[in-house]
mmCIF file of N, CA and C in Angstrom:
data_model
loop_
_atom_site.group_PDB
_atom_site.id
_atom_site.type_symbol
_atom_site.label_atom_id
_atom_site.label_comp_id
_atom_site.label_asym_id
_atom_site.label_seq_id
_atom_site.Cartn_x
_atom_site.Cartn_y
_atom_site.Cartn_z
ATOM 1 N N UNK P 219 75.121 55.241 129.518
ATOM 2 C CA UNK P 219 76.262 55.560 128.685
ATOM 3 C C UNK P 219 76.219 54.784 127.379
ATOM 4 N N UNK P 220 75.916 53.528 127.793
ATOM 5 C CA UNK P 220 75.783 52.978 125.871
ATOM 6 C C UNK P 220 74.422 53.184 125.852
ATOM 7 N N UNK P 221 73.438 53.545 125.796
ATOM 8 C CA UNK P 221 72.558 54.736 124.869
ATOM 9 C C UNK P 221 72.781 55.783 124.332
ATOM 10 N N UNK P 222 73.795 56.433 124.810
ATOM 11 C CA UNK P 222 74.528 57.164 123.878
ATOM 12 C C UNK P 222 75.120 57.282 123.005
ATOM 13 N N UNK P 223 75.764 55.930 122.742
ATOM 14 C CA UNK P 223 77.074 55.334 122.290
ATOM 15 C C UNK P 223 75.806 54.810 120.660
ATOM 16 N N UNK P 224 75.034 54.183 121.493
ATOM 17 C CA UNK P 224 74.240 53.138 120.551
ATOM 18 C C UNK P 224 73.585 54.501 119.287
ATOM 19 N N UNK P 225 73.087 55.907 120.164
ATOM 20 C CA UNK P 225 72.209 56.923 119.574
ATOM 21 C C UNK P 225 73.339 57.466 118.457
ATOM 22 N N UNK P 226 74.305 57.575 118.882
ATOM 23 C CA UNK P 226 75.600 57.997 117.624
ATOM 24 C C UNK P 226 75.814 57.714 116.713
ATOM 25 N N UNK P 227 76.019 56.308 116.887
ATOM 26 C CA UNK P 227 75.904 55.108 115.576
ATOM 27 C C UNK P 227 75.265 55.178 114.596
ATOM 28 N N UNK P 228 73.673 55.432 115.400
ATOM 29 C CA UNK P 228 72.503 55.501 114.561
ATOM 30 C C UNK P 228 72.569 56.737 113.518
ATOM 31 N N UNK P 229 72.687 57.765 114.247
ATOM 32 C CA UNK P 229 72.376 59.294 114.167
ATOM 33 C C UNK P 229 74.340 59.041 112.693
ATOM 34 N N UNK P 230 75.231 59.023 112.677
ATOM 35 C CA UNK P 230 75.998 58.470 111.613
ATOM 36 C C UNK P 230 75.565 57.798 110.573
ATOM 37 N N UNK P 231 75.089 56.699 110.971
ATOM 38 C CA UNK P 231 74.513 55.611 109.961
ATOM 39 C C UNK P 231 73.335 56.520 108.907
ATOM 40 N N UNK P 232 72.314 57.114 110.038
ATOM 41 C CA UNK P 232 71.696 57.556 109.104
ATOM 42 C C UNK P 232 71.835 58.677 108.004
ATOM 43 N N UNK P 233 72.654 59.640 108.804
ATOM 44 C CA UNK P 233 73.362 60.532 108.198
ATOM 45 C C UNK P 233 74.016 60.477 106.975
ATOM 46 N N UNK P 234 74.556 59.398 106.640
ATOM 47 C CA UNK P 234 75.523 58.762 105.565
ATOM 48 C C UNK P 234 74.712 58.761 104.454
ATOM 49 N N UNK P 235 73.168 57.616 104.911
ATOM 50 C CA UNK P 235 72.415 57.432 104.084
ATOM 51 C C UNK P 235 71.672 58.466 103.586
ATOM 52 N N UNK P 236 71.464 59.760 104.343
ATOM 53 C CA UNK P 236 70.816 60.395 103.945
ATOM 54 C C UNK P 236 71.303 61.431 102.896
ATOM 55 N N UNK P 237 73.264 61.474 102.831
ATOM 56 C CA UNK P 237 73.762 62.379 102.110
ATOM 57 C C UNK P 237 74.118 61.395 100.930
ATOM 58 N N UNK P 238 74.117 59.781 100.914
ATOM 59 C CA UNK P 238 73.559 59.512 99.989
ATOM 60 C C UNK P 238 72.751 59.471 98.810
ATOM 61 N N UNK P 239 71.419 59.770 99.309
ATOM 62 C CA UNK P 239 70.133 59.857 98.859
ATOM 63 C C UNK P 239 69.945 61.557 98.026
ATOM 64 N N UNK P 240 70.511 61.989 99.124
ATOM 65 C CA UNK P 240 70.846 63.263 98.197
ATOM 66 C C UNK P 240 71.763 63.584 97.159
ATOM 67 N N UNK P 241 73.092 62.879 97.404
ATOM 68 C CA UNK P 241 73.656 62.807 96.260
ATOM 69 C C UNK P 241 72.972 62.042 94.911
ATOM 70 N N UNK P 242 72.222 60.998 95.233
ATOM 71 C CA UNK P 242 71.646 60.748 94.055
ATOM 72 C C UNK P 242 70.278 61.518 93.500
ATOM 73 N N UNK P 243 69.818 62.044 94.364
ATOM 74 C CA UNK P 243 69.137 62.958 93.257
ATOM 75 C C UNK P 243 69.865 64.110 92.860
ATOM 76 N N UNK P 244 70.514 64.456 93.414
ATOM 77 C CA UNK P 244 71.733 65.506 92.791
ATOM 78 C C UNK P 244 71.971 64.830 90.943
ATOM 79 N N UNK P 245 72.739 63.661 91.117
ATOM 80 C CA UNK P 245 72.706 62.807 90.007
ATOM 81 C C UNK P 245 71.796 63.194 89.115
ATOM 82 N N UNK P 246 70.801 62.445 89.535
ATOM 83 C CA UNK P 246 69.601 62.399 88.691
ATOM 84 C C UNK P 246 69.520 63.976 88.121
ATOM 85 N N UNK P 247 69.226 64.824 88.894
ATOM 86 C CA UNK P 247 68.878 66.125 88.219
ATOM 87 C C UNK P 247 69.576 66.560 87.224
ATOM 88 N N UNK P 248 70.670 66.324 87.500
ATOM 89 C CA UNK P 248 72.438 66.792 86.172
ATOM 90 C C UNK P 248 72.147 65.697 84.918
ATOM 91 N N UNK P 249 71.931 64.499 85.539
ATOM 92 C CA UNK P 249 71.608 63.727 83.969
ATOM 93 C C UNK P 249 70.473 64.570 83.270
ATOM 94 N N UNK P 250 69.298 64.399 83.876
ATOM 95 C CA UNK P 250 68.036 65.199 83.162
ATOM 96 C C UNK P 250 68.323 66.447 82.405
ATOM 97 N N UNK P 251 68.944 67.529 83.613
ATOM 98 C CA UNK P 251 69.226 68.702 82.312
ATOM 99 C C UNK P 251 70.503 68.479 81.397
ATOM 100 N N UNK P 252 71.149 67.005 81.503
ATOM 101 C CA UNK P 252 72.187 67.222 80.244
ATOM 102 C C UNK P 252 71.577 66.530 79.477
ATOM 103 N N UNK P 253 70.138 65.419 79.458
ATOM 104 C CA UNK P 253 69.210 64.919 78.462
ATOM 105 C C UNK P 253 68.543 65.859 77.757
ATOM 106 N N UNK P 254 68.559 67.207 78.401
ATOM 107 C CA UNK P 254 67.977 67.873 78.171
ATOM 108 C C UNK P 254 68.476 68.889 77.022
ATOM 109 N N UNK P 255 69.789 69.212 77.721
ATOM 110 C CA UNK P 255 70.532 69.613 76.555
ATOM 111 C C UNK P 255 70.842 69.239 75.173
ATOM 112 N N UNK P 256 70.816 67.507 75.504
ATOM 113 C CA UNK P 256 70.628 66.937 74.018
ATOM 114 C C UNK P 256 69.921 67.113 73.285
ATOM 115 N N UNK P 257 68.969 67.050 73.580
ATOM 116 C CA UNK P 257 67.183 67.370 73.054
ATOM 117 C C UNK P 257 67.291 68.757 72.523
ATOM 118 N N UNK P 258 67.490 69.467 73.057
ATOM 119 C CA UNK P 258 67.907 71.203 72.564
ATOM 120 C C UNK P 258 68.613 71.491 71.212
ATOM 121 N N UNK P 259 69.886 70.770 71.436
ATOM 122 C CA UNK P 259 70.160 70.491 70.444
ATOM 123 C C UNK P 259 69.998 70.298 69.326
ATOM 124 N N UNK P 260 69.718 68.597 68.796
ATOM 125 C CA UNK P 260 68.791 68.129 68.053
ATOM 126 C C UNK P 260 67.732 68.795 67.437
ATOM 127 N N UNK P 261 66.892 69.594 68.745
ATOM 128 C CA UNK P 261 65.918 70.648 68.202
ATOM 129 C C UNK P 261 66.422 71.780 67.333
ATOM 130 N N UNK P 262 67.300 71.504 67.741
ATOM 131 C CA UNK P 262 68.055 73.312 66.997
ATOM 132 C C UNK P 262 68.613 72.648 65.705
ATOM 133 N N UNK P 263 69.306 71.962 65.565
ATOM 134 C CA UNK P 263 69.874 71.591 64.206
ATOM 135 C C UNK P 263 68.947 71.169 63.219
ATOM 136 N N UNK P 264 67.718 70.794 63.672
ATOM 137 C CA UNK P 264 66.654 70.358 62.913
ATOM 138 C C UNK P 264 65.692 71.892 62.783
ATOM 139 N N UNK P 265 65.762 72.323 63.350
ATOM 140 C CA UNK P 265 65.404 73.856 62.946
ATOM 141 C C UNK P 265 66.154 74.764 61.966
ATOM 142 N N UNK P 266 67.601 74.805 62.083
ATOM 143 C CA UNK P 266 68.610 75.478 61.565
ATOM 144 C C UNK P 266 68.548 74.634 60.198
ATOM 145 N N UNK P 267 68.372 73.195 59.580
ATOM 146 C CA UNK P 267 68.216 72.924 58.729
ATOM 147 C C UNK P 267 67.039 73.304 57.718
ATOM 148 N N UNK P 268 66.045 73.681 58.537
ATOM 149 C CA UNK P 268 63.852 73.820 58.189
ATOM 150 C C UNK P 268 64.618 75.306 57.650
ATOM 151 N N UNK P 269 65.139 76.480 58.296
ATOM 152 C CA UNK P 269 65.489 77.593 57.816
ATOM 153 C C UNK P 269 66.375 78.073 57.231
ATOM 154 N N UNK P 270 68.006 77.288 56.914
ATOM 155 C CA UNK P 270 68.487 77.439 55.962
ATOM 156 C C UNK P 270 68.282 76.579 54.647
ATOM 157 N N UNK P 271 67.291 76.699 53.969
ATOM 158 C CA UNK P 271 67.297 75.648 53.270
ATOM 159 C C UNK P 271 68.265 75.712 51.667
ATOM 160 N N UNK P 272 68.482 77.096 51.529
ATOM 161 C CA UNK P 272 69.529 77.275 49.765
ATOM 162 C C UNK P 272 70.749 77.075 51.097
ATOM 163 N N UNK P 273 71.238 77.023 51.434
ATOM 164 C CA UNK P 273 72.523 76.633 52.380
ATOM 165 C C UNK P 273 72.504 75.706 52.047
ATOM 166 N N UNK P 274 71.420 74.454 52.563
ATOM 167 C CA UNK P 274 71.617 72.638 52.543
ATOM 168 C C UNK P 274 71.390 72.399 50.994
ATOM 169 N N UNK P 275 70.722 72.963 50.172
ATOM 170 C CA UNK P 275 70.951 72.545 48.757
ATOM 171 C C UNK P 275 72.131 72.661 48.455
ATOM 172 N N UNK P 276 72.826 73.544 48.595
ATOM 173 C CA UNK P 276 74.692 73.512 48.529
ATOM 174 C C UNK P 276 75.161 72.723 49.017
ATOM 175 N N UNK P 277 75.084 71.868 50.151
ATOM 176 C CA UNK P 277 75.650 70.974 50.392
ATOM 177 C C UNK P 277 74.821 69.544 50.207
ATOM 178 N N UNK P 278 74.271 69.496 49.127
ATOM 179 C CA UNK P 278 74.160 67.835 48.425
ATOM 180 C C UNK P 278 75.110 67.610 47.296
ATOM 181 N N UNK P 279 74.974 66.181 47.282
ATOM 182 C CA UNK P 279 76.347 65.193 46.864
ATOM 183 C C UNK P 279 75.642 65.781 45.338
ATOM 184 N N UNK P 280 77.157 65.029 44.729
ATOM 185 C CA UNK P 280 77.309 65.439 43.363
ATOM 186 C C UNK P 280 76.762 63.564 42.952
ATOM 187 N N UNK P 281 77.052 63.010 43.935
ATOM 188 C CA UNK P 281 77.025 61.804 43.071
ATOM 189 C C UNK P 281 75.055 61.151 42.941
ATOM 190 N N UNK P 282 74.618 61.212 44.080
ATOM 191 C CA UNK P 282 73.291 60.906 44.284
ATOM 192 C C UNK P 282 72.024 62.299 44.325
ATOM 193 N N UNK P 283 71.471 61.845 43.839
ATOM 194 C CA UNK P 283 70.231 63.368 43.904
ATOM 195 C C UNK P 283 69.427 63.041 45.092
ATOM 196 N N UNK P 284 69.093 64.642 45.359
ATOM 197 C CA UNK P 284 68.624 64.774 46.939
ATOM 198 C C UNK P 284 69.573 63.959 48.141
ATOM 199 N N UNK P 285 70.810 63.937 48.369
ATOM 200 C CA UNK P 285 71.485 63.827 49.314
ATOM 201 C C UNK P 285 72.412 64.852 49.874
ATOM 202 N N UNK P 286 72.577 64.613 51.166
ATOM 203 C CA UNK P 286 73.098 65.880 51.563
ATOM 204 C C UNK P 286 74.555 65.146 51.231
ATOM 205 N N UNK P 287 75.711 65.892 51.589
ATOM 206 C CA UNK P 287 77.300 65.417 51.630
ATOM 207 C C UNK P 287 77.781 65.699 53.277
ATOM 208 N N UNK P 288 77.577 64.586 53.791
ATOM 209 C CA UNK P 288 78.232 64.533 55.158
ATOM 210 C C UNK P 288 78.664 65.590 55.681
ATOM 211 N N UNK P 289 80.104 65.335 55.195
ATOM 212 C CA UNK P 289 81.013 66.442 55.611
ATOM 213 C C UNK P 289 80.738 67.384 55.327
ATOM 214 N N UNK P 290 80.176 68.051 54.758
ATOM 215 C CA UNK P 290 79.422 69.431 54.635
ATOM 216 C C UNK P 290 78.931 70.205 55.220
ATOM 217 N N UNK P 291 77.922 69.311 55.286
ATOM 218 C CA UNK P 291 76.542 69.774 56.930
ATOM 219 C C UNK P 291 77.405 69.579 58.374
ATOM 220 N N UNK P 292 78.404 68.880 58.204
ATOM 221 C CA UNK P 292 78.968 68.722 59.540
ATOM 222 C C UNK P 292 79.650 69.548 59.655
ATOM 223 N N UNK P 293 80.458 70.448 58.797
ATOM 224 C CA UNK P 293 80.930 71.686 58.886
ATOM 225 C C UNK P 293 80.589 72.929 59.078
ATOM 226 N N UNK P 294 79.276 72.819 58.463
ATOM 227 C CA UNK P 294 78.177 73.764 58.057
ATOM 228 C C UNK P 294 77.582 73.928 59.556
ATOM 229 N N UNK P 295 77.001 72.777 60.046
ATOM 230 C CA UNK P 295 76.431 72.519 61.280
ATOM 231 C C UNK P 295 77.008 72.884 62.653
ATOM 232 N N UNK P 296 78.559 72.978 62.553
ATOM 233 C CA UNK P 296 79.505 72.835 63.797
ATOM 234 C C UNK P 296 80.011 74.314 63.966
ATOM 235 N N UNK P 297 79.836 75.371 62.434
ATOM 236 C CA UNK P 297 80.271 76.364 62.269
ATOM 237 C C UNK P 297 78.895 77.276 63.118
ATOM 238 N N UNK P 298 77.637 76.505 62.680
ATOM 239 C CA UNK P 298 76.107 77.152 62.823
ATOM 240 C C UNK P 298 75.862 77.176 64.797
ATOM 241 N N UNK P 299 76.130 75.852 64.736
ATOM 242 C CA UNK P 299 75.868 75.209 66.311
ATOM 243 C C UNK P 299 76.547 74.599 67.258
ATOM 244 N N UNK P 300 77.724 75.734 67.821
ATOM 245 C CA UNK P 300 78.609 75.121 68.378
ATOM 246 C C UNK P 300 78.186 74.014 69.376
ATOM 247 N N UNK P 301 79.109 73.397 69.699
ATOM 248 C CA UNK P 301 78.804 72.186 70.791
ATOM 249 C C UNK P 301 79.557 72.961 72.240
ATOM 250 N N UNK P 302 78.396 72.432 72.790
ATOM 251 C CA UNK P 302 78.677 72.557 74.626
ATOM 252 C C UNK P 302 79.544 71.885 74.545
ATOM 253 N N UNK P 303 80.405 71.970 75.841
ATOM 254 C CA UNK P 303 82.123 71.013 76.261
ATOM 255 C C UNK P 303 80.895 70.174 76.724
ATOM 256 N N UNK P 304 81.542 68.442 76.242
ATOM 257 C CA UNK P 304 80.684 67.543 76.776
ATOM 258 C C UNK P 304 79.904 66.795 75.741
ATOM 259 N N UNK P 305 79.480 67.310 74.868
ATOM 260 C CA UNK P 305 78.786 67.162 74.054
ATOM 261 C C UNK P 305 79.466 66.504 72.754
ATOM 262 N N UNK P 306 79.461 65.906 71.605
ATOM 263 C CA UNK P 306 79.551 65.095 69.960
ATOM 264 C C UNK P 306 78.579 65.091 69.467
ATOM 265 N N UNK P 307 79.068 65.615 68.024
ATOM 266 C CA UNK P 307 78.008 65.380 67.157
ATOM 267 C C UNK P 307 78.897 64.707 66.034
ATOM 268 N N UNK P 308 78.246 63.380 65.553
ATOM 269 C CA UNK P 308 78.842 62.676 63.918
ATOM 270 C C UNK P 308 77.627 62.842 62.924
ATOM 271 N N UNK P 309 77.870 62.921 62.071
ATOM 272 C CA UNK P 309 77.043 62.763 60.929
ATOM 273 C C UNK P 309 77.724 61.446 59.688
ATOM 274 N N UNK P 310 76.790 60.783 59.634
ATOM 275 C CA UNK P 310 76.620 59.827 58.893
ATOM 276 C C UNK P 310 75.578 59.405 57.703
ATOM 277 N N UNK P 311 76.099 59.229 56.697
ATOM 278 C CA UNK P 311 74.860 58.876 55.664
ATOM 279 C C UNK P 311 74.450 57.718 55.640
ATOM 280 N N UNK P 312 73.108 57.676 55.505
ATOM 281 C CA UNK P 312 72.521 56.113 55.690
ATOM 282 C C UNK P 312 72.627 55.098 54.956
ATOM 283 N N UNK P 313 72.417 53.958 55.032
ATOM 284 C CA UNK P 313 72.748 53.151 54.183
ATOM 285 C C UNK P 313 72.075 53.108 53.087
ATOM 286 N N UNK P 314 70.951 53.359 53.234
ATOM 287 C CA UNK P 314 69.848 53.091 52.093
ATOM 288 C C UNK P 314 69.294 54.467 51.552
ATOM 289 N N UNK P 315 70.270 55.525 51.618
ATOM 290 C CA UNK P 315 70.433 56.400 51.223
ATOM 291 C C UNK P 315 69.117 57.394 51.763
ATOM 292 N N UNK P 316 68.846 57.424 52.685
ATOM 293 C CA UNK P 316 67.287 58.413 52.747
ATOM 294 C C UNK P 316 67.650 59.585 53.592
ATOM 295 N N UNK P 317 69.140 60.143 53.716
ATOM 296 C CA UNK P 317 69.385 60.799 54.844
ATOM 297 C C UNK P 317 70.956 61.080 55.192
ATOM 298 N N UNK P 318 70.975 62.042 56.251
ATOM 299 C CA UNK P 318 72.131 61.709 57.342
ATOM 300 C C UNK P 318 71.525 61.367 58.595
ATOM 301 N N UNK P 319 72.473 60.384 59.400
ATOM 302 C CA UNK P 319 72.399 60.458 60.781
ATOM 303 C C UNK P 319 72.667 61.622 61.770
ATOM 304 N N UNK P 320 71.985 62.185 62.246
ATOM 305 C CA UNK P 320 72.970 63.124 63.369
ATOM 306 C C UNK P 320 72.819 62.381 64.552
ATOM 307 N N UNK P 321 73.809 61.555 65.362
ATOM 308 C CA UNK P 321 74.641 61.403 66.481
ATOM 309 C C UNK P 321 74.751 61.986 67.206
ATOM 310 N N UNK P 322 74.402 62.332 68.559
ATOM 311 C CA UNK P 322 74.762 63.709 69.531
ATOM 312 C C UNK P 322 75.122 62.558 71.019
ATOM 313 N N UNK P 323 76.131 62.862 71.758
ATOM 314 C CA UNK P 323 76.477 62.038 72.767
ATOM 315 C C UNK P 323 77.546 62.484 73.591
ATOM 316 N N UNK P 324 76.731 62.404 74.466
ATOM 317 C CA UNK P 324 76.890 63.055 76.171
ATOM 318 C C UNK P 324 77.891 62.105 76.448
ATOM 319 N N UNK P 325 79.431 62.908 76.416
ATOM 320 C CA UNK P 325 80.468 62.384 77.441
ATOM 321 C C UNK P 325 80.769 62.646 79.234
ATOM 322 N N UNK P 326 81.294 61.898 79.654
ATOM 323 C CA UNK P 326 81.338 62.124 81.265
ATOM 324 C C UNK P 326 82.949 62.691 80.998
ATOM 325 N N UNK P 327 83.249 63.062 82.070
ATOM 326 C CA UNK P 327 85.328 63.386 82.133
ATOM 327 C C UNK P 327 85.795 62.335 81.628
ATOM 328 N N UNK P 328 85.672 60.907 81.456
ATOM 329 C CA UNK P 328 86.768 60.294 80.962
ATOM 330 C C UNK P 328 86.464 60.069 79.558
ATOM 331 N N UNK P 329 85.139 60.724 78.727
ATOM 332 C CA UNK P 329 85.323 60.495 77.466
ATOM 333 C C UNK P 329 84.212 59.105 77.426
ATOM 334 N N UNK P 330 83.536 58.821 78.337
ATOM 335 C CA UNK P 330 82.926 57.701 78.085
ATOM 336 C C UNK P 330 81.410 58.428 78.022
ATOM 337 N N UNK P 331 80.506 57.725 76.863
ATOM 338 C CA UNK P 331 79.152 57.928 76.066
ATOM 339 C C UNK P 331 78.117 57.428 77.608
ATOM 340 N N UNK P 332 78.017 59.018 78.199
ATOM 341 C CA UNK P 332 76.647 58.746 79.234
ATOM 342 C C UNK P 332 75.200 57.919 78.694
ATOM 343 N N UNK P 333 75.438 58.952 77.400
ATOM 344 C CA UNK P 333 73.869 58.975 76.585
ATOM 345 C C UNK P 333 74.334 59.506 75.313
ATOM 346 N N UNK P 334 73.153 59.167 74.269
ATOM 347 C CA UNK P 334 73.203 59.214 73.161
ATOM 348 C C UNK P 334 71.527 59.702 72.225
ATOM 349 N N UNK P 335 72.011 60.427 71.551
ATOM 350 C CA UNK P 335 70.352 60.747 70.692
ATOM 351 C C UNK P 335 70.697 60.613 69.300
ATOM 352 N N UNK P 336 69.900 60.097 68.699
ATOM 353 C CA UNK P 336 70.206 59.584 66.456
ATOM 354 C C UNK P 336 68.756 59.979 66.369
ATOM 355 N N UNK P 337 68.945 60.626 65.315
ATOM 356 C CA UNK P 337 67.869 61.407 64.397
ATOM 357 C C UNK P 337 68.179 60.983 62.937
ATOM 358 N N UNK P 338 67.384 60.570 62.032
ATOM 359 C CA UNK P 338 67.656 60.484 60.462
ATOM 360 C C UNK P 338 67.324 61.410 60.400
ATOM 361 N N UNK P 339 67.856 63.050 59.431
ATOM 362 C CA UNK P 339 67.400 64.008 58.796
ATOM 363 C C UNK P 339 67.495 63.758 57.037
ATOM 364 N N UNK P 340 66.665 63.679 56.401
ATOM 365 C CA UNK P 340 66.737 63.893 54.914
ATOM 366 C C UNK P 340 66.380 65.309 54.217
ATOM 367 N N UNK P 341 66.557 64.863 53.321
ATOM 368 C CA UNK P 341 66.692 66.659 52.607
ATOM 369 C C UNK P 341 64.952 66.519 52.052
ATOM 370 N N UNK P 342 64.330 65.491 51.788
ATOM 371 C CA UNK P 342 63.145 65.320 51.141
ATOM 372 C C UNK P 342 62.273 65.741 52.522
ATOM 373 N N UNK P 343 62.685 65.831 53.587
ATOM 374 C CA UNK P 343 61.470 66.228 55.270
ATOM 375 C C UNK P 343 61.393 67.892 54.747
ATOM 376 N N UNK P 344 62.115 68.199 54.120
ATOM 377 C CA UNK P 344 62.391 69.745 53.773
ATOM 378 C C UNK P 344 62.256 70.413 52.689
ATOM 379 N N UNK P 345 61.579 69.554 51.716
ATOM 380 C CA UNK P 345 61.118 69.874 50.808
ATOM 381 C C UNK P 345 62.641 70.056 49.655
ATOM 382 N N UNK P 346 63.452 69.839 49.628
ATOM 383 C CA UNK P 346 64.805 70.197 49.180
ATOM 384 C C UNK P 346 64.676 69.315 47.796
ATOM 385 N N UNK P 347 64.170 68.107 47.590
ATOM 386 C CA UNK P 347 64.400 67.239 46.696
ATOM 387 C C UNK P 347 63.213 67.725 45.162
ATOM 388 N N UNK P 348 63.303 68.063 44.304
ATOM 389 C CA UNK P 348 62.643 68.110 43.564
ATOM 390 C C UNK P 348 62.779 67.025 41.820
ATOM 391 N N UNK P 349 61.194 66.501 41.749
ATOM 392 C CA UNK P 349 61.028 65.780 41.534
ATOM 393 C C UNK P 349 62.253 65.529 39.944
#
């Protein structure tokens, strides 16, 4: 009778661990294709920039030559490439002027940054800047 008792325990115990183990690769797999999604992304906005290119000349600054204007492309960009629920994109100009940042970052339900991808894009990778 407690060999039975003892085989239960076991046969539980392991059980637990084993829907454990599965839950974490469950995990794992959902992070990967939402890394993945980032990456997609990124790919696409950096594409959508290579092929609109009289679009992104419209949106450089008045004040600096060959810069894009932030808010522009981020409008331009958000109108072009909607975002998955889950997903941010910021755009930021660099400090040393060679660019924007694009920012893309994977929220969980409470709004907290799983992951994150930064790309510098400049208008000069695109031939946009003339001399």
């Amino acid at each position: 009778m407690v060999s039975f008792v003892l085989v239960g325990i076991s046969s539980t115990a392991a059980l637990g661990v084993w829907n454990q183990a599965a839950a974490l690769v469950h995990d794992t797999a959902s992070m990967e294709r939402k890394a993945a999604d980032l990456e997609m992304l990124r790919l696409a906005t950096q594409r959508w920039l290579a092929q609109h290119p009289a679009n992104t000349v419209q949106r450089m600054t008045a004040v600096a030559p060959c810069q894009w204007d932030a808010v522009a492309v981020a409008a331009a960009a958000d109108a072009a490439l909607p975002l998955p629920k889950g997903i941010t994109r910021q755009w930021t100009q660099d400090s040393q002027l060679r660019g924007l940042w694009q920012q893309l970052a994977l929220l969980d339900d409470d709004g907290s940054v799983l992951m994150q991808r930064r790309q510098l894009l400049s208008p000069a990778a695109f031939g946009l800047c003339r001399p």
